[in-house]
Amino acid sequence: MPRLISRTLAIGLLALLAACATAPKVAKNTSKTFTTVVVDAGHGGKDNGAYRRYGPPEKVVALDVAQRLDRNLRESELKTVMTRSTDVFIPLDQRVAIENSQKNAIFVSIHFNDSRRRGVHGFETYYHSGDSSELANRIQSKLMTIPHSMNRGVHTANFRVLRLAYYPAVLVECGFLSNRSEGNQARDAEYRELLSERIAEAIVEQRYGPGVYHASPQVAAAQPQPASTGQGPAPAAPHH
Ligand SMILES: [Zn+2]
């Protein structure tokens, strides 16, 4: 059968070459297998995002939540890549390029919302491909466990960073800066930590299942520490 095998190999190689040639169009459903999370802080530099004169612009609070999310994910033994870690302008195409250059990733973009109607408030999560829907719903559900949170739903959208992604990609709107209550919360570091915790928990659950996520030491330190034996089950995350 060697001839058959080599023929199969040749066809396989041709298929592979064809796949490589069209690689930018191939979506990969890594929603259960991802090893890297690309954390995208919305806006930056000359692009303030939502802006209210009584608080920091969206680019600042989005970066802070993204950095906290990045830390929480790394503590959960996931690899992370940030599209920006300082106040710089990154064009959308560059964000997509960073995202798509990873090997086995998902993409999570952090934003805050804005409305002319100051009463509008709540969380929204967006996705584009069906492969991203489960992750989007999971993040939204976890955000809804925050007391007094308002559910504005999970929606599909044609945002560039979602549409051009090879991998599952979601965009989270962490509340309205234009709303008095959510604007005040966004200015509170403890609340931003809570947002990042909930999003991290959703991502870890998406990858490893429920009950694996452990709150970061920063949050745990604020609570009474249990005796050294009561640590609960070890995370199922791989140790490399
Ligand atoms: Zn934004």
Short mmCIF file of C-alpha atoms and ligand atoms in Angstrom, two decimals, residues 43 58 111-112, ligand 1:
data_model
loop_
_atom_site.label_atom_id
_atom_site.label_comp_id
_atom_site.label_asym_id
_atom_site.label_seq_id
_atom_site.Cartn_x
_atom_site.Cartn_y
_atom_site.Cartn_z
CA HIS A 43 -8.90 52.95 22.16
CA GLU A 58 -12.74 55.21 28.28
CA HIS A 111 -14.57 48.73 26.33
CA PHE A 112 -16.89 51.02 28.26
ZN ZN B 1 -15.02 51.76 23.15
#
